[in-house]
Amino acid sequence: MMNNRRLYYQGQHGYYNSHVPCNPTVRFSQMVQQQYAFVPAQHQYHQPNFLSFDNGWQSFQGNSGYPQDHRETIRQDILSQLHHKQPSASVGHQNRKRHADSLPSSSSSKKSKGSHSVESSSAVIKDVPRPPSGYNPMHSITEAIIRYFLENHQTDKAYKQKLQLRDVLFKIFQSCMPNCGLYIVGSTMSGFGTMKSDMDMCLMITEDGVDQKREAPEILYLIQKALYKCSFVRESTVIRAKVPILRFNDLISKAQVDLNVNNGVGIRNTHLLKYYCMTDWRVRPLVLYIKKWARFHDINDASKATISSYSLCLMLIHYLQYACSPPVLPSLQELYPERFDGTLDIRELKFDDTVSYKSDNGQSVGELFLGFLAYYSNKYRFEEDCICIREGRRYSLDDYMRFKNENFQLQPLCIEEPFDLSNTARSCHDKNIFNRVKRVFKKSYQELQKKKDVRCLFNQPF
């Protein structure tokens, strides 16, 4: 019995057709490996085959005239090639606009028809709201949060360095998989990154799913072998998890990179969070400060059965939607259902639209931070409630399981993932550990409410 698995390939002469027949017993990673070996030299983009396992990158270094350790010069040579015109796509595919192959590219050139390059990165940096000029802090809590944000948020320079790294990696992958997509995801793209944030990326190679347990690790091992030839990549390792990643360090930008394969929901999450970041300027400094506070008290590490950064973001968004009066944030999925449609092709997502929403809530950042702690200390019922930012509300677990998602994974903390409806807080599986998490919330609120000075939160972990 044969079936088709769709790769991001065009049905051009010299390549496998987009629909690749395969036996269901053959792993998808083996098909990818076959395609790595299949692309003939005459069909490359008249550039070195950087992804050749045996001699591609080594030959490029050897023939380029660069010193073996001259990493930045080699890197800039690849970046300069990104400005060259890419070969045309097939006629049927040219009319399909690709808004994001990592959204955005670091190239400043305009996107040509059928090209994988995208608009300049400056738009993504500038359209994220910052504190208004002349903002007068109402009290010391607000002042401390704003100061931390201004001193630690991801700068334009750091952001553009990460975009350059993405462009180089995309060029390497594209030499063997011309229609793959490489997307920057997570805090780097959403606007919630700091100067110390890692860089998360997603390599999309198929419109269909990839078995994350068996196939994704094997594909990542192939990529690890290819990147072994890159002199600016160090300490690469494949980490097996629910969504396996290839982790490595970039010696140029000093960034740690986590690369996954075909985790499309992560791209949609980043897209959604970026627009929440744009909706109200207070969201961004609040997220950064809440993560600082949570890390200090050791409750922001999914590997330790505490709350992931993504879940912390959703907890804040829920509070700003549901517990503030008037609300600071709307439900963007209800306000813009077409923009955040979970069935929309990932390649059609736009990161440069606007949000037409203005909150009537005039609370300061400090008041909102204190309210966030108060809500999860005294009002939110962890044992009985489920957060749902998709609808801007919370459900009782009984109602949610009965009417919304009977397969929802119950844990001490329940947060609905806005697209695949799973529990984003599934890492919080240990009740004893989560009791300490709740104690940190309660103790933090009590201390801050009494002293009105954020320094009381960072003397020692609660």
mmCIF file of C-alpha atoms in Angstrom, residues 236-402:
data_model
loop_
_atom_site.group_PDB
_atom_site.id
_atom_site.type_symbol
_atom_site.label_atom_id
_atom_site.label_comp_id
_atom_site.label_asym_id
_atom_site.label_seq_id
_atom_site.Cartn_x
_atom_site.Cartn_y
_atom_site.Cartn_z
ATOM 1 C CA SER A 236 26.055 20.677 18.588
ATOM 2 C CA THR A 237 23.914 18.006 20.196
ATOM 3 C CA VAL A 238 20.532 16.442 19.484
ATOM 4 C CA ILE A 239 18.199 16.549 22.472
ATOM 5 C CA ARG A 240 15.323 14.089 22.442
ATOM 6 C CA ALA A 241 12.114 15.528 23.897
ATOM 7 C CA LYS A 242 8.451 15.772 22.939
ATOM 8 C CA VAL A 243 9.709 18.167 20.246
ATOM 9 C CA PRO A 244 13.347 17.113 19.614
ATOM 10 C CA ILE A 245 15.874 19.887 18.998
ATOM 11 C CA LEU A 246 19.368 20.279 17.634
ATOM 12 C CA ARG A 247 21.205 22.634 20.001
ATOM 13 C CA PHE A 248 24.423 24.375 18.996
ATOM 14 C CA ASN A 249 26.382 27.581 19.607
ATOM 15 C CA ASP A 250 27.140 30.205 16.965
ATOM 16 C CA LEU A 251 30.665 31.567 17.485
ATOM 17 C CA ILE A 252 29.932 34.827 15.637
ATOM 18 C CA SER A 253 26.749 36.091 17.304
ATOM 19 C CA LYS A 254 27.455 34.105 20.522
ATOM 20 C CA ALA A 255 23.865 32.855 20.405
ATOM 21 C CA GLN A 256 22.737 29.406 21.462
ATOM 22 C CA VAL A 257 20.428 27.947 18.821
ATOM 23 C CA ASP A 258 17.654 25.383 19.269
ATOM 24 C CA LEU A 259 16.492 23.992 15.922
ATOM 25 C CA ASN A 260 13.413 21.797 15.531
ATOM 26 C CA VAL A 261 11.796 20.164 12.506
ATOM 27 C CA ASN A 262 8.220 20.800 11.373
ATOM 28 C CA ASN A 263 6.863 22.064 14.681
ATOM 29 C CA GLY A 264 4.375 24.306 12.916
ATOM 30 C CA VAL A 265 2.426 25.185 16.055
ATOM 31 C CA GLY A 266 5.529 26.989 17.361
ATOM 32 C CA ILE A 267 5.440 29.293 14.333
ATOM 33 C CA ARG A 268 1.761 30.063 14.928
ATOM 34 C CA ASN A 269 2.451 30.722 18.633
ATOM 35 C CA THR A 270 5.219 33.175 17.786
ATOM 36 C CA HIS A 271 2.955 34.907 15.280
ATOM 37 C CA LEU A 272 0.204 35.298 17.893
ATOM 38 C CA LEU A 273 2.498 36.458 20.716
ATOM 39 C CA LYS A 274 4.123 39.070 18.500
ATOM 40 C CA TYR A 275 0.747 40.695 17.906
ATOM 41 C CA TYR A 276 -0.074 40.624 21.618
ATOM 42 C CA CYS A 277 3.283 42.324 22.133
ATOM 43 C CA MET A 278 2.237 45.007 19.620
ATOM 44 C CA THR A 279 -1.255 45.525 21.051
ATOM 45 C CA ASP A 280 -0.217 47.363 24.237
ATOM 46 C CA TRP A 281 3.263 48.665 25.103
ATOM 47 C CA ARG A 282 2.967 47.489 28.734
ATOM 48 C CA VAL A 283 2.938 43.814 27.745
ATOM 49 C CA ARG A 284 6.590 43.663 26.743
ATOM 50 C CA PRO A 285 8.217 45.040 29.939
ATOM 51 C CA LEU A 286 5.814 42.963 32.040
ATOM 52 C CA VAL A 287 6.790 39.718 30.309
ATOM 53 C CA LEU A 288 10.509 40.418 30.672
ATOM 54 C CA TYR A 289 10.192 41.291 34.363
ATOM 55 C CA ILE A 290 7.950 38.335 35.196
ATOM 56 C CA LYS A 291 10.488 35.993 33.592
ATOM 57 C CA LYS A 292 13.293 37.645 35.599
ATOM 58 C CA TRP A 293 11.289 37.184 38.816
ATOM 59 C CA ALA A 294 10.366 33.571 37.972
ATOM 60 C CA ARG A 295 13.950 32.617 37.086
ATOM 61 C CA PHE A 296 15.257 34.061 40.354
ATOM 62 C CA HIS A 297 12.827 31.893 42.317
ATOM 63 C CA ASP A 298 13.552 28.837 40.133
ATOM 64 C CA ILE A 299 9.977 28.398 38.877
ATOM 65 C CA ASN A 300 10.699 29.054 35.179
ATOM 66 C CA ASP A 301 12.213 25.779 33.964
ATOM 67 C CA ALA A 302 10.120 23.101 32.292
ATOM 68 C CA SER A 303 12.926 20.566 32.756
ATOM 69 C CA LYS A 304 12.492 20.980 36.530
ATOM 70 C CA ALA A 305 8.709 20.465 36.393
ATOM 71 C CA THR A 306 7.992 24.190 36.759
ATOM 72 C CA ILE A 307 6.456 26.747 34.377
ATOM 73 C CA SER A 308 7.864 27.283 30.878
ATOM 74 C CA SER A 309 8.406 30.811 29.563
ATOM 75 C CA TYR A 310 5.630 30.292 27.023
ATOM 76 C CA SER A 311 3.162 29.327 29.762
ATOM 77 C CA LEU A 312 4.185 32.375 31.814
ATOM 78 C CA CYS A 313 3.403 34.567 28.792
ATOM 79 C CA LEU A 314 -0.036 32.971 28.459
ATOM 80 C CA MET A 315 -0.678 33.432 32.185
ATOM 81 C CA LEU A 316 0.063 37.151 31.870
ATOM 82 C CA ILE A 317 -2.057 37.529 28.716
ATOM 83 C CA HIS A 318 -4.953 35.781 30.463
ATOM 84 C CA TYR A 319 -4.674 38.123 33.447
ATOM 85 C CA LEU A 320 -4.630 41.191 31.160
ATOM 86 C CA GLN A 321 -7.644 39.866 29.227
ATOM 87 C CA TYR A 322 -9.815 38.540 32.023
ATOM 88 C CA ALA A 323 -8.855 39.910 35.444
ATOM 89 C CA CYS A 324 -8.227 43.585 34.598
ATOM 90 C CA SER A 325 -11.108 46.033 34.457
ATOM 91 C CA PRO A 326 -11.262 47.391 31.853
ATOM 92 C CA PRO A 327 -9.224 44.752 29.986
ATOM 93 C CA VAL A 328 -5.731 45.624 28.825
ATOM 94 C CA LEU A 329 -5.826 43.039 26.002
ATOM 95 C CA PRO A 330 -8.571 41.553 23.834
ATOM 96 C CA SER A 331 -8.681 38.024 22.472
ATOM 97 C CA LEU A 332 -6.872 38.554 19.190
ATOM 98 C CA GLN A 333 -8.145 35.235 17.856
ATOM 99 C CA GLU A 334 -11.698 36.506 18.282
ATOM 100 C CA LEU A 335 -10.864 40.012 17.046
ATOM 101 C CA TYR A 336 -8.989 38.743 13.952
ATOM 102 C CA PRO A 337 -10.245 35.186 13.296
ATOM 103 C CA GLU A 338 -8.931 35.056 9.722
ATOM 104 C CA ARG A 339 -5.451 36.292 10.624
ATOM 105 C CA PHE A 340 -5.054 33.653 13.344
ATOM 106 C CA ASP A 341 -6.911 30.811 11.652
ATOM 107 C CA GLY A 342 -5.176 27.603 12.696
ATOM 108 C CA THR A 343 -5.752 26.095 9.236
ATOM 109 C CA LEU A 344 -4.021 28.966 7.411
ATOM 110 C CA ASP A 345 -0.898 27.914 5.503
ATOM 111 C CA ILE A 346 2.125 28.860 7.604
ATOM 112 C CA ARG A 347 3.758 30.388 4.529
ATOM 113 C CA GLU A 348 0.910 32.921 4.369
ATOM 114 C CA LEU A 349 1.382 34.295 7.908
ATOM 115 C CA LYS A 350 2.138 38.023 8.020
ATOM 116 C CA PHE A 351 4.218 39.533 10.783
ATOM 117 C CA ASP A 352 3.842 43.166 9.701
ATOM 118 C CA ASP A 353 0.099 43.881 10.006
ATOM 119 C CA THR A 354 -1.324 46.321 12.530
ATOM 120 C CA VAL A 355 -3.658 45.832 15.495
ATOM 121 C CA SER A 356 -6.600 48.233 15.811
ATOM 122 C CA TYR A 357 -7.240 48.112 19.542
ATOM 123 C CA LYS A 358 -6.821 50.687 22.292
ATOM 124 C CA SER A 359 -7.379 49.750 25.903
ATOM 125 C CA ASP A 360 -9.208 52.087 28.297
ATOM 126 C CA ASN A 361 -7.185 50.646 31.166
ATOM 127 C CA GLY A 362 -4.851 53.313 32.571
ATOM 128 C CA GLN A 363 -3.037 51.226 35.191
ATOM 129 C CA SER A 364 0.734 51.532 35.428
ATOM 130 C CA VAL A 365 3.115 48.668 34.767
ATOM 131 C CA GLY A 366 3.774 48.417 38.518
ATOM 132 C CA GLU A 367 0.083 48.168 39.350
ATOM 133 C CA LEU A 368 -0.385 45.474 36.722
ATOM 134 C CA PHE A 369 2.573 43.462 38.033
ATOM 135 C CA LEU A 370 1.218 43.592 41.578
ATOM 136 C CA GLY A 371 -2.227 42.660 40.258
ATOM 137 C CA PHE A 372 -0.751 39.707 38.365
ATOM 138 C CA LEU A 373 0.737 38.340 41.590
ATOM 139 C CA ALA A 374 -2.504 39.014 43.488
ATOM 140 C CA TYR A 375 -4.648 37.238 40.886
ATOM 141 C CA TYR A 376 -2.622 34.017 40.903
ATOM 142 C CA SER A 377 -2.204 34.156 44.694
ATOM 143 C CA ASN A 378 -5.813 34.693 45.735
ATOM 144 C CA LYS A 379 -8.305 34.519 42.870
ATOM 145 C CA TYR A 380 -7.232 31.921 40.339
ATOM 146 C CA ARG A 381 -8.174 28.363 41.371
ATOM 147 C CA PHE A 382 -5.353 26.173 40.126
ATOM 148 C CA GLU A 383 -7.135 22.925 41.014
ATOM 149 C CA GLU A 384 -10.394 23.907 39.298
ATOM 150 C CA ASP A 385 -9.682 26.336 36.437
ATOM 151 C CA CYS A 386 -8.260 26.270 32.937
ATOM 152 C CA ILE A 387 -6.825 29.322 31.126
ATOM 153 C CA CYS A 388 -8.117 29.978 27.601
ATOM 154 C CA ILE A 389 -6.641 33.080 25.919
ATOM 155 C CA ARG A 390 -8.226 31.961 22.640
ATOM 156 C CA GLU A 391 -11.581 33.097 24.079
ATOM 157 C CA GLY A 392 -10.236 35.560 26.621
ATOM 158 C CA ARG A 393 -11.646 33.717 29.610
ATOM 159 C CA ARG A 394 -11.131 30.894 32.062
ATOM 160 C CA TYR A 395 -13.148 27.684 32.260
ATOM 161 C CA SER A 396 -13.818 25.374 35.120
ATOM 162 C CA LEU A 397 -12.031 22.141 34.333
ATOM 163 C CA ASP A 398 -15.289 20.204 34.451
ATOM 164 C CA ASP A 399 -16.891 22.442 31.822
ATOM 165 C CA TYR A 400 -13.763 22.545 29.671
ATOM 166 C CA MET A 401 -13.382 18.771 29.604
ATOM 167 C CA ARG A 402 -17.089 18.271 28.960
#
